[in-house]
Short mmCIF file of C-alpha atoms and ligand atoms in Angstrom, two decimals:
data_model
loop_
_atom_site.label_atom_id
_atom_site.label_comp_id
_atom_site.label_asym_id
_atom_site.label_seq_id
_atom_site.Cartn_x
_atom_site.Cartn_y
_atom_site.Cartn_z
CA MET A 289 21.47 12.29 4.41
CA LYS A 290 18.59 14.67 2.51
CA ILE A 291 15.49 12.88 1.62
CA LEU A 292 12.83 14.00 -0.16
CA MET A 293 9.75 11.75 -0.92
CA ALA A 294 7.21 12.99 -3.97
CA SER A 295 4.14 11.39 -3.33
CA SER A 296 0.39 11.71 -4.23
CA GLU A 297 -0.44 10.23 -0.84
CA ALA A 298 0.52 10.49 2.68
CA VAL A 299 -1.67 9.85 5.94
CA PRO A 300 -2.92 11.72 7.41
CA PHE A 301 -3.14 13.71 4.71
CA ALA A 302 -4.78 12.16 2.04
CA LYS A 303 -5.09 8.46 1.38
CA THR A 304 -6.83 5.54 -0.67
CA GLY A 305 -4.03 2.45 0.10
CA GLY A 306 -1.35 1.59 1.71
CA LEU A 307 0.85 3.78 -0.38
CA ALA A 308 -0.11 6.73 2.77
CA ASP A 309 0.53 4.59 4.96
CA ALA A 310 4.33 3.69 3.98
CA VAL A 311 5.19 7.24 2.62
CA SER A 312 4.52 8.66 6.29
CA ALA A 313 5.94 5.72 8.50
CA LEU A 314 8.71 5.25 6.29
CA SER A 315 10.05 8.86 6.67
CA LEU A 316 9.10 9.09 10.60
CA THR A 317 11.65 5.94 10.77
CA LEU A 318 14.16 7.81 9.01
CA ALA A 319 13.82 10.98 10.92
CA LYS A 320 14.49 9.20 13.97
CA GLN A 321 17.22 7.89 12.51
CA GLY A 322 18.90 11.18 11.81
CA HIS A 323 18.26 11.68 8.27
CA GLU A 324 16.49 15.31 7.07
CA VAL A 325 13.39 13.99 5.03
CA LYS A 326 10.81 16.40 3.15
CA ILE A 327 7.41 15.36 1.61
CA ILE A 328 5.85 16.78 -1.16
CA LEU A 329 2.15 16.64 -1.80
CA PRO A 330 -0.31 18.13 -4.11
CA ARG A 331 -3.15 20.48 -1.98
CA TYR A 332 -5.66 18.88 -2.60
CA TYR A 333 -9.56 20.24 -1.85
CA SER A 334 -10.11 18.16 1.50
CA ILE A 335 -6.79 19.38 3.17
CA ASN A 336 -7.41 21.96 4.73
CA ARG A 337 -5.99 25.12 4.10
CA ASP A 338 -6.47 26.92 7.77
CA LYS A 339 -4.27 24.34 8.87
CA LEU A 340 -1.05 25.30 6.82
CA SER A 341 0.89 28.01 6.69
CA PRO A 342 1.79 29.27 3.35
CA LEU A 343 5.39 29.76 2.17
CA GLU A 344 5.86 33.94 1.04
CA GLY A 345 5.50 34.24 -2.11
CA GLU A 346 4.84 31.95 -5.14
CA LEU A 347 6.02 29.41 -7.11
CA GLY A 348 6.48 29.69 -10.86
CA VAL A 349 6.57 26.52 -12.66
CA ARG A 350 7.50 25.69 -16.64
CA THR A 351 5.38 23.08 -18.19
CA GLY A 352 4.86 22.36 -22.06
CA GLY A 353 2.04 24.90 -21.86
CA GLY A 354 4.13 27.66 -20.78
CA GLU A 355 5.04 29.02 -16.90
CA GLU A 356 2.59 28.91 -14.20
CA TRP A 357 1.81 29.10 -10.83
CA CYS A 358 1.06 28.01 -7.82
CA ALA A 359 1.16 28.65 -3.78
CA VAL A 360 2.87 25.94 -1.63
CA TYR A 361 2.26 25.56 1.87
CA THR A 362 3.49 23.57 4.92
CA THR A 363 2.99 22.06 8.38
CA ASP A 364 4.78 19.27 10.00
CA LEU A 365 3.80 15.68 10.12
CA PRO A 366 2.68 14.00 13.11
CA GLY A 367 4.73 11.81 15.26
CA SER A 368 8.21 13.52 13.50
CA PRO A 369 10.98 13.75 16.40
CA LYS A 370 11.09 16.95 18.08
CA LYS A 371 14.40 17.80 17.31
CA ASN A 372 14.37 16.77 13.71
CA GLN A 373 10.71 17.46 12.50
CA VAL A 374 9.49 15.86 9.15
CA GLN A 375 8.44 18.51 7.40
CA VAL A 376 5.36 18.24 5.10
CA TYR A 377 4.87 20.57 1.95
CA PHE A 378 2.00 21.29 -0.25
CA ILE A 379 1.85 22.23 -3.79
CA ASP A 380 -1.79 24.39 -4.31
CA HIS A 381 -3.03 24.60 -7.89
CA GLU A 382 -6.71 25.45 -7.61
CA LEU A 383 -7.11 24.22 -11.03
CA PHE A 384 -5.78 20.69 -10.44
CA PHE A 385 -6.29 20.01 -7.18
CA GLY A 386 -9.07 22.00 -5.98
CA ARG A 387 -11.78 19.26 -6.70
CA ASP A 388 -13.07 16.31 -5.10
CA GLY A 389 -10.96 13.38 -5.32
CA ILE A 390 -7.84 12.57 -5.63
CA TYR A 391 -7.03 10.28 -8.72
CA GLY A 392 -11.20 10.54 -9.76
CA THR A 393 -14.59 10.31 -7.95
CA PRO A 394 -16.97 7.59 -8.11
CA TRP A 395 -18.58 9.41 -11.36
CA GLU A 396 -14.84 10.08 -13.22
CA PRO A 397 -12.97 7.21 -12.19
CA ASP A 398 -9.66 8.46 -13.07
CA PHE A 399 -9.78 11.94 -14.13
CA LEU A 400 -9.18 13.01 -17.84
CA ASP A 401 -6.29 15.44 -16.90
CA ASN A 402 -4.79 12.95 -14.78
CA SER A 403 -1.26 13.16 -16.68
CA ARG A 404 -1.16 16.77 -16.57
CA ARG A 405 -2.00 17.36 -12.46
CA PHE A 406 0.74 15.03 -11.97
CA THR A 407 2.99 16.29 -14.37
CA PHE A 408 2.60 19.90 -13.18
CA PHE A 409 3.34 17.97 -9.66
CA SER A 410 6.62 16.47 -10.92
CA ARG A 411 7.54 19.78 -12.27
CA ALA A 412 6.82 21.56 -9.23
CA VAL A 413 9.11 19.68 -7.29
CA PHE A 414 11.84 21.09 -9.09
CA GLN A 415 11.21 24.64 -8.55
CA PHE A 416 9.88 24.36 -5.18
CA CYS A 417 13.72 23.13 -4.10
CA ARG A 418 15.08 25.85 -5.71
CA LYS A 419 12.35 28.01 -3.70
CA ILE A 420 13.70 27.03 -0.68
CA GLY A 421 17.11 26.62 -1.19
CA TRP A 422 17.02 23.25 -0.45
CA TYR A 423 18.35 20.21 -2.04
CA PRO A 424 18.46 16.62 -1.96
CA ASP A 425 20.74 14.22 -2.02
CA VAL A 426 17.96 11.39 -2.63
CA LEU A 427 14.50 12.33 -4.62
CA HIS A 428 12.37 9.51 -3.87
CA ALA A 429 8.80 9.52 -6.26
CA HIS A 430 6.19 6.64 -5.23
CA ASP A 431 4.29 5.36 -7.56
CA TRP A 432 3.04 6.46 -11.17
CA PRO A 433 1.22 10.05 -10.06
CA ALA A 434 5.43 10.97 -9.02
CA ALA A 435 7.01 8.89 -11.86
CA LEU A 436 8.31 11.98 -14.26
CA VAL A 437 10.38 13.13 -11.09
CA PRO A 438 13.42 10.89 -12.21
CA VAL A 439 12.66 11.61 -15.64
CA PHE A 440 13.05 15.15 -14.99
CA LEU A 441 15.95 14.35 -13.00
CA LYS A 442 17.38 12.46 -15.71
CA HIS A 443 16.39 14.09 -18.88
CA GLY A 444 17.29 17.88 -17.94
CA GLU A 445 17.53 18.38 -14.37
CA ARG A 446 20.81 16.62 -13.33
CA GLY A 447 22.11 19.02 -15.86
CA SER A 448 21.86 21.66 -13.90
CA VAL A 449 24.41 22.39 -10.65
CA GLU A 450 21.45 22.26 -8.10
CA PHE A 451 20.72 19.04 -9.08
CA ALA A 452 23.53 17.34 -10.16
CA LYS A 453 24.88 15.61 -7.15
CA THR A 454 20.60 14.23 -6.73
CA VAL A 455 20.18 10.44 -7.38
CA SER A 456 16.64 9.48 -8.16
CA VAL A 457 14.81 6.06 -6.53
CA LEU A 458 11.08 4.57 -7.65
CA THR A 459 8.98 2.46 -5.37
CA ILE A 460 6.12 0.56 -6.85
CA HIS A 461 3.66 0.28 -4.47
CA ASN A 462 0.94 -1.47 -6.82
CA LEU A 463 1.92 -2.02 -10.11
CA GLY A 464 -1.50 -2.53 -11.47
CA TYR A 465 -1.89 1.22 -11.60
CA GLN A 466 0.30 2.96 -14.23
CA GLY A 467 -0.65 6.04 -15.46
CA ILE A 468 -1.10 5.35 -19.10
CA TYR A 469 -2.86 8.12 -20.89
CA SER A 470 -2.70 9.96 -24.22
CA LYS A 471 0.33 10.97 -25.53
CA ASP A 472 -1.16 14.39 -26.99
CA ASN A 473 -0.55 14.85 -23.33
CA PHE A 474 3.28 14.96 -23.65
CA TYR A 475 3.75 18.11 -25.28
CA TYR A 476 3.08 19.03 -21.65
CA THR A 477 5.83 17.85 -19.62
CA GLY A 478 8.25 20.23 -21.80
CA LEU A 479 10.46 17.05 -22.72
CA GLY A 480 11.56 16.46 -26.90
CA TRP A 481 10.43 13.55 -28.46
CA ASP A 482 13.40 12.06 -27.98
CA VAL A 483 13.16 11.59 -24.83
CA PHE A 484 9.72 10.28 -24.54
CA TYR A 485 11.31 7.61 -27.37
CA ASN A 486 14.80 7.33 -25.25
CA ALA A 487 12.71 7.27 -21.90
CA GLY A 488 10.35 4.86 -22.65
CA PHE A 489 7.21 6.39 -22.60
CA ASP A 490 5.67 4.66 -25.54
CA ASP A 491 3.06 2.31 -24.90
CA TRP A 492 0.95 0.98 -27.86
CA ASN A 493 0.70 4.34 -28.87
CA MET A 494 -0.16 5.89 -25.73
CA MET A 495 1.94 7.20 -23.05
CA ASN A 496 2.72 5.38 -19.75
CA LEU A 497 4.44 7.38 -16.79
CA LEU A 498 4.91 4.59 -14.71
CA LYS A 499 7.22 2.79 -17.31
CA ALA A 500 9.11 5.80 -18.47
CA GLY A 501 9.45 6.17 -14.57
CA LEU A 502 11.40 3.01 -14.74
CA ASN A 503 13.75 3.37 -17.43
CA SER A 504 14.84 7.04 -15.71
CA ALA A 505 15.32 5.83 -11.95
CA ASP A 506 18.65 5.36 -10.53
CA LYS A 507 17.44 2.93 -8.28
CA ILE A 508 14.16 0.86 -8.06
CA ASN A 509 12.25 -0.81 -5.51
CA THR A 510 9.09 -2.64 -4.51
CA VAL A 511 7.39 -3.36 -1.23
CA SER A 512 8.51 -6.55 -0.67
CA PRO A 513 11.45 -9.26 -1.96
CA HIS A 514 9.03 -11.70 -3.65
CA TYR A 515 6.45 -9.60 -5.25
CA ALA A 516 10.06 -7.71 -7.08
CA GLN A 517 10.90 -11.56 -8.46
CA GLU A 518 7.00 -11.88 -9.71
CA THR A 519 7.32 -8.56 -11.15
CA GLN A 520 9.52 -9.64 -13.81
CA THR A 521 7.52 -12.37 -15.02
CA PRO A 522 4.67 -12.43 -17.34
CA VAL A 523 2.16 -13.15 -15.07
CA HIS A 524 2.70 -10.23 -12.15
CA GLY A 525 4.45 -7.98 -14.25
CA PHE A 526 1.19 -5.86 -16.01
CA ARG A 527 3.26 -5.64 -18.99
CA LEU A 528 6.33 -4.10 -17.80
CA ASP A 529 7.60 -7.24 -16.86
CA TRP A 530 10.55 -6.75 -19.63
CA VAL A 531 11.09 -3.18 -17.89
CA LEU A 532 11.70 -4.66 -14.93
CA ARG A 533 13.99 -7.75 -15.78
CA TYR A 534 15.57 -5.00 -17.98
CA ARG A 535 16.54 -3.11 -14.43
CA SER A 536 17.17 -6.10 -12.70
CA ALA A 537 20.36 -5.08 -11.74
CA ASP A 538 19.11 -1.94 -10.00
CA TYR A 539 15.54 -3.03 -8.40
CA ILE A 540 14.95 -4.79 -5.34
CA GLY A 541 12.45 -5.54 -2.64
CA ILE A 542 11.83 -4.09 0.46
CA LEU A 543 9.20 -5.17 3.28
CA ASN A 544 6.93 -2.42 4.34
CA GLY A 545 6.94 -2.46 7.97
CA ILE A 546 3.99 -1.81 10.10
CA ASP A 547 3.38 0.79 12.83
CA THR A 548 3.39 -1.20 15.79
CA SER A 549 2.35 1.76 18.05
CA VAL A 550 -0.83 1.20 16.56
CA TRP A 551 -1.52 -2.08 15.66
CA ASN A 552 0.14 -3.62 19.14
CA PRO A 553 -2.24 -6.21 21.22
CA GLN A 554 -0.40 -4.78 24.11
CA LYS A 555 -1.70 -1.36 23.81
CA ASP A 556 -4.54 -1.41 21.56
CA PRO A 557 -7.66 0.84 22.57
CA TYR A 558 -10.45 -1.13 20.55
CA ILE A 559 -9.34 -4.63 22.35
CA PRO A 560 -11.27 -4.76 25.43
CA GLU A 561 -8.28 -5.94 27.16
CA PRO A 562 -4.39 -6.00 26.54
CA TYR A 563 -2.82 -9.10 25.68
CA SER A 564 0.47 -10.68 25.05
CA VAL A 565 2.59 -13.84 24.14
CA LYS A 566 3.14 -13.98 28.39
CA GLU A 567 -0.43 -13.40 28.66
CA MET A 568 -3.23 -14.79 25.98
CA ARG A 569 -6.26 -14.15 28.14
CA GLY A 570 -7.02 -10.54 26.09
CA LYS A 571 -7.27 -13.03 22.59
CA ALA A 572 -10.38 -14.70 24.24
CA LYS A 573 -12.09 -11.87 25.60
CA ALA A 574 -11.60 -10.09 22.08
CA LYS A 575 -12.93 -12.88 20.44
CA ALA A 576 -16.08 -12.70 22.47
CA ALA A 577 -16.66 -8.86 21.83
CA LEU A 578 -16.27 -10.04 18.32
CA GLN A 579 -18.74 -12.16 18.21
CA GLU A 580 -20.71 -9.95 20.22
CA GLU A 581 -20.30 -7.07 17.90
CA PHE A 582 -21.64 -8.69 15.10
CA GLY A 583 -24.46 -10.70 16.36
CA LEU A 584 -23.12 -14.04 16.45
CA PRO A 585 -23.52 -17.20 19.62
CA VAL A 586 -20.72 -15.91 22.15
CA ASP A 587 -18.46 -19.60 21.67
CA PRO A 588 -15.00 -19.70 22.83
CA GLU A 589 -14.69 -23.44 21.25
CA VAL A 590 -16.24 -22.36 17.43
CA PRO A 591 -12.37 -20.90 15.27
CA ILE A 592 -13.21 -17.93 13.27
CA ILE A 593 -12.35 -16.87 10.57
CA GLY A 594 -11.87 -12.95 10.03
CA MET A 595 -11.69 -10.72 6.58
CA VAL A 596 -10.82 -7.32 6.47
CA THR A 597 -10.60 -6.33 2.59
CA ARG A 598 -11.22 -3.95 -0.25
CA LEU A 599 -14.21 -5.71 -2.25
CA THR A 600 -11.43 -5.64 -5.30
CA GLU A 601 -10.76 -8.69 -7.96
CA GLN A 602 -7.41 -7.51 -6.91
CA LYS A 603 -8.00 -9.31 -3.28
CA GLY A 604 -9.42 -12.58 -4.96
CA VAL A 605 -13.10 -11.79 -3.56
CA GLY A 606 -14.64 -13.56 -6.94
CA GLU A 607 -13.37 -16.65 -5.14
CA VAL A 608 -14.82 -16.40 -2.27
CA PHE A 609 -17.85 -14.31 -3.10
CA GLY A 610 -18.74 -15.28 -7.05
CA PRO A 611 -22.43 -15.59 -7.17
CA ALA A 612 -22.67 -19.38 -7.35
CA TYR A 613 -18.96 -20.48 -8.03
CA GLY A 614 -17.77 -18.31 -4.68
CA SER A 615 -16.60 -20.81 -2.14
CA ALA A 616 -17.83 -18.82 1.64
CA TRP A 617 -21.67 -20.88 0.85
CA SER A 618 -20.11 -24.03 1.28
CA ILE A 619 -17.15 -23.06 4.00
CA CYS A 620 -19.98 -21.99 5.68
CA LYS A 621 -22.33 -24.45 5.16
CA ASP A 622 -20.12 -27.83 5.68
CA MET A 623 -17.61 -26.60 8.36
CA ASP A 624 -18.16 -25.54 12.48
CA LEU A 625 -16.67 -22.35 12.23
CA GLN A 626 -17.86 -18.24 12.35
CA MET A 627 -16.85 -16.20 9.81
CA VAL A 628 -17.03 -12.33 10.02
CA LEU A 629 -15.86 -9.68 7.10
CA LEU A 630 -15.44 -6.25 7.32
CA GLY A 631 -15.21 -4.57 3.66
CA SER A 632 -16.62 -2.28 0.65
CA GLY A 633 -15.50 -2.00 -2.58
CA GLU A 634 -17.19 -3.16 -5.76
CA SER A 635 -21.63 -3.09 -5.80
CA TRP A 636 -22.03 -6.59 -6.83
CA CYS A 637 -19.55 -8.09 -4.11
CA GLU A 638 -21.32 -5.77 -1.58
CA ASN A 639 -24.91 -6.94 -2.65
CA GLU A 640 -23.88 -10.57 -2.89
CA ILE A 641 -21.92 -10.33 0.80
CA LYS A 642 -25.20 -9.04 2.58
CA SER A 643 -26.90 -11.72 0.31
CA LEU A 644 -25.01 -14.39 1.92
CA ALA A 645 -24.65 -13.35 5.27
CA TYR A 646 -28.79 -13.25 4.90
CA ARG A 647 -29.39 -16.95 4.31
CA LEU A 648 -25.76 -17.66 6.57
CA PRO A 649 -26.42 -17.40 10.29
CA ASN A 650 -22.75 -18.08 10.82
CA PHE A 651 -21.61 -16.12 8.51
CA LYS A 652 -21.99 -12.08 8.91
CA ALA A 653 -20.60 -8.66 7.27
CA HIS A 654 -19.83 -5.08 8.04
CA ILE A 655 -20.18 -3.10 4.74
CA GLY A 656 -18.19 0.29 5.47
CA TYR A 657 -14.85 1.11 6.64
CA SER A 658 -14.04 1.08 10.88
CA GLU A 659 -11.09 1.62 12.73
CA LYS A 660 -12.32 -0.04 15.66
CA GLU A 661 -14.04 -3.34 14.12
CA SER A 662 -10.58 -4.17 11.82
CA HIS A 663 -8.78 -4.09 15.32
CA LEU A 664 -11.17 -6.08 16.55
CA ILE A 665 -11.59 -8.62 14.17
CA GLU A 666 -7.46 -8.67 14.24
CA ALA A 667 -7.63 -9.50 17.46
CA GLY A 668 -10.83 -11.66 17.92
CA SER A 669 -10.01 -13.83 15.14
CA ASP A 670 -8.30 -17.83 15.12
CA PHE A 671 -7.88 -16.94 11.54
CA PHE A 672 -7.53 -14.24 9.21
CA LEU A 673 -8.06 -15.28 4.90
CA MET A 674 -6.61 -12.91 2.64
CA PRO A 675 -6.73 -15.24 -1.05
CA SER A 676 -5.00 -12.62 -2.89
CA ARG A 677 -4.59 -12.45 -6.43
CA TYR A 678 -1.40 -10.45 -6.31
CA GLU A 679 0.00 -8.53 -2.92
CA PRO A 680 2.83 -6.10 -3.41
CA CYS A 681 3.00 -6.17 0.43
CA GLY A 682 -0.15 -6.36 2.29
CA LEU A 683 -0.72 -5.30 5.38
CA ASN A 684 -3.20 -7.14 7.29
CA GLN A 685 -0.91 -10.64 7.18
CA MET A 686 1.05 -8.83 9.29
CA TYR A 687 -1.38 -7.35 11.76
CA SER A 688 -2.85 -10.98 12.43
CA LEU A 689 0.33 -12.20 13.45
CA ALA A 690 1.55 -9.48 15.62
CA TYR A 691 -1.98 -10.58 16.94
CA GLY A 692 -1.88 -14.14 16.91
CA THR A 693 -4.45 -14.75 14.46
CA LEU A 694 -3.25 -17.47 11.81
CA PRO A 695 -3.52 -15.96 8.19
CA ILE A 696 -4.91 -18.18 5.29
CA VAL A 697 -2.96 -16.44 2.10
CA ARG A 698 -2.15 -17.82 -1.37
CA ASN A 699 1.36 -18.06 -2.51
CA THR A 700 2.05 -14.45 -4.26
CA GLY A 701 3.24 -11.44 -2.89
CA GLY A 702 4.69 -10.14 0.03
CA LEU A 703 1.54 -13.01 1.76
CA VAL A 704 5.12 -15.35 0.62
CA ASP A 705 7.97 -13.17 2.24
CA THR A 706 5.81 -12.84 5.64
CA VAL A 707 3.77 -16.31 6.60
CA GLN A 708 5.15 -19.79 6.62
CA ASN A 709 3.21 -22.42 5.42
CA TYR A 710 1.93 -24.58 8.48
CA ASN A 711 4.49 -28.09 8.43
CA GLN A 712 2.14 -30.52 9.81
CA GLU A 713 5.02 -33.05 10.29
CA THR A 714 7.07 -30.44 12.53
CA GLY A 715 3.94 -28.39 13.61
CA ALA A 716 6.15 -25.07 12.23
CA GLY A 717 5.07 -22.37 10.18
CA THR A 718 3.00 -18.87 11.00
CA GLY A 719 0.03 -19.84 8.94
CA PHE A 720 -1.40 -21.70 5.85
CA MET A 721 -0.79 -21.15 2.44
CA PHE A 722 -2.05 -22.36 -1.29
CA ASP A 723 -1.11 -21.55 -4.98
CA ASP A 724 -3.86 -21.33 -7.01
CA LEU A 725 -6.19 -19.13 -7.00
CA THR A 726 -9.94 -20.90 -7.54
CA PRO A 727 -13.09 -21.51 -5.21
CA SER A 728 -11.91 -24.93 -3.71
CA ALA A 729 -8.20 -24.51 -3.33
CA VAL A 730 -9.64 -21.70 -0.65
CA TYR A 731 -12.28 -24.13 0.36
CA ASN A 732 -10.24 -26.64 0.73
CA THR A 733 -7.22 -24.11 2.77
CA VAL A 734 -10.10 -23.56 4.96
CA GLY A 735 -10.80 -26.77 5.50
CA TRP A 736 -7.59 -27.50 6.60
CA ALA A 737 -6.88 -24.80 9.06
CA VAL A 738 -10.21 -25.73 10.45
CA TRP A 739 -8.78 -29.48 10.81
CA ALA A 740 -5.97 -28.00 12.82
CA TYR A 741 -7.74 -26.16 14.94
CA TYR A 742 -9.94 -28.97 16.25
CA ASN A 743 -7.60 -31.87 15.92
CA ARG A 744 -3.27 -29.85 16.49
CA ARG A 745 -4.67 -27.70 19.00
CA ASP A 746 -1.08 -27.36 20.17
CA ASP A 747 -0.18 -26.56 16.90
CA ILE A 748 -2.22 -23.86 16.52
CA GLU A 749 -1.38 -22.00 19.83
CA ALA A 750 2.59 -23.02 19.11
CA MET A 751 2.19 -20.87 15.49
CA ARG A 752 0.18 -18.01 17.38
CA ILE A 753 3.38 -17.20 19.41
CA THR A 754 5.94 -17.93 16.79
CA GLY A 755 3.81 -15.27 14.62
CA MET A 756 3.42 -12.89 17.47
CA LYS A 757 7.37 -13.03 18.04
CA GLN A 758 7.90 -11.42 14.39
CA ASN A 759 9.13 -8.51 13.77
CA PHE A 760 7.90 -6.25 11.08
CA SER A 761 9.18 -3.03 12.16
CA TRP A 762 10.12 -0.34 10.16
CA GLU A 763 13.56 0.17 11.21
CA LYS A 764 14.51 -2.90 9.76
CA SER A 765 13.10 -2.00 6.17
CA ALA A 766 14.22 1.96 6.89
CA LYS A 767 17.28 0.51 6.79
CA LYS A 768 17.09 -1.07 3.73
CA TYR A 769 16.17 2.18 1.90
CA ILE A 770 19.38 3.60 3.20
CA ASP A 771 21.67 1.23 1.56
CA MET A 772 19.72 1.39 -1.65
CA TYR A 773 19.79 5.12 -1.18
CA GLU A 774 23.93 5.30 -0.95
CA THR A 775 24.02 2.55 -3.77
CA ALA A 776 22.70 4.99 -5.85
CA LEU A 777 24.81 7.80 -4.35
CA ALA A 778 27.84 6.31 -4.96
CA VAL A 779 26.98 6.86 -8.88
CA VAL A 780 26.99 10.39 -8.25
CA SER A 781 29.65 11.02 -6.10
P1 ADP B 952 -4.11 -2.87 -0.20
O1 ADP B 952 -3.48 -1.07 0.65
O2 ADP B 952 -3.74 -3.44 -0.83
O3 ADP B 952 -5.56 -2.72 0.08
P2 ADP B 952 -2.99 -4.27 2.66
O4 ADP B 952 -3.68 -5.01 3.22
O5 ADP B 952 -1.88 -3.66 1.98
O6 ADP B 952 -3.80 -3.84 1.46
O7 ADP B 952 -3.58 -2.89 3.45
C1 ADP B 952 -5.23 -2.29 3.48
C2 ADP B 952 -5.34 -1.50 5.25
O8 ADP B 952 -6.56 -1.15 4.91
C3 ADP B 952 -5.22 -2.40 6.29
O9 ADP B 952 -5.13 -1.33 6.95
C4 ADP B 952 -6.40 -2.82 6.26
O10 ADP B 952 -7.00 -2.62 7.91
C5 ADP B 952 -7.61 -1.06 6.00
N1 ADP B 952 -8.72 -1.41 5.20
C6 ADP B 952 -9.38 -2.08 4.31
N2 ADP B 952 -10.89 -1.98 4.37
C7 ADP B 952 -11.14 -1.89 5.56
C8 ADP B 952 -12.31 -1.54 6.21
N3 ADP B 952 -13.50 -1.51 5.51
N4 ADP B 952 -12.41 -1.18 7.25
C9 ADP B 952 -11.16 -0.32 7.98
N5 ADP B 952 -9.82 -1.26 7.34
C10 ADP B 952 -9.92 -1.18 5.97
#
């Protein structure tokens, strides 16, 4: 199968979140399974042109503003199979992408011309195929920045000979971001106003790119089965629940995988000693190393609660660190435990965490981003706290399970698909779960986990092993993507 991934992010070139990991990992896995995969990205300023090879000639892209020109660069995706390289192409347009930031900067979080930047990019996808004379079976668009790709296919390009047999798939990595802009920008798509209404761009007198994409794609998916259900309800649907209910026959959830070459306690360069279900000694060493790294007393008996997170509303940090009402203070005061956090994000939260760490001897935090420390926290902690408000898939809880660290999670999204709640009667489960996102629910569930740690140690050890044996490989997920592509293709064949 020939697949073109259209995305605004892909590791190692551009990343702000899980989208970047998923696009590259899925592409590599599909290539290993024998499919022909290419990725197309904007060439942001931060991607060094000198390390890429230019394609000959320029690319003319027709937009509502007339024809505009850009260059195309290319390179291989690192880690590609030798005989079936995943080729990455970059759309190079100085005015739109020659600046700092992917979607914005701290001073301008959402660039005013974002709708134009990504309209141009989505239009360029088709011209790019024409330029290299390669027409994919599946155009796989990711999130709102590429959501116009299915729109352009359905409302125009499929009428051309080249794309007559191409289908589109749109993946939602986070429904909280939809690309809503003034409809003054619509003319730039070059589409007629009939399409504005037929494709459902309209959103309270604005233009919603994701909504139009969801209405136009042949198949839609999101990154976990439970989130696919939740997004069809008003609570988690971000006002698009009815669109997703309308498209429910073509909408599924496919769990993201994890990169087991990077997140594997048997070969992790960031932990002092490898470990596995057969030999767990290395986990105790990782715990000691973690306590040392964060300046906590080295004590094998005290349970450690770890957190690695973006400090934003979505992650439930208000209920843990909110001034006066967050539960972290009482958790650390009342319970015999240690707590470590690595994260960065909203400044109120960073400040509150620094203040708590100053006042609580058993709470330590590093504000910032560190690959090494995130591995050490996953390996060295006994529990991993993830009280997400919503969670399309979530990677950290899967890393935790792979490292024998029991997740304490909210009953939402991908967390439901990956963590089984502890059953005190049978001892079964892989973690601890709560329903309502309130400071007291977080407090009580951490309390429950700590109680089990001190009073049901056999259950805890058995749960660690069950967690480590789970299979979260991309191979499993990639097969489901292929099934989805095939059902989409059945329509045009
Ligand atoms: P999201 O993509 O919504 O932030 P996920 O759980 O899906 O949440 O993935 C987050 C990823 O980012 C994980 O790989 C996690 O380890 C990493 N991460 C988040 N914050 C940090 C940090 N401060 N330092 C290192 N890694 C981090």
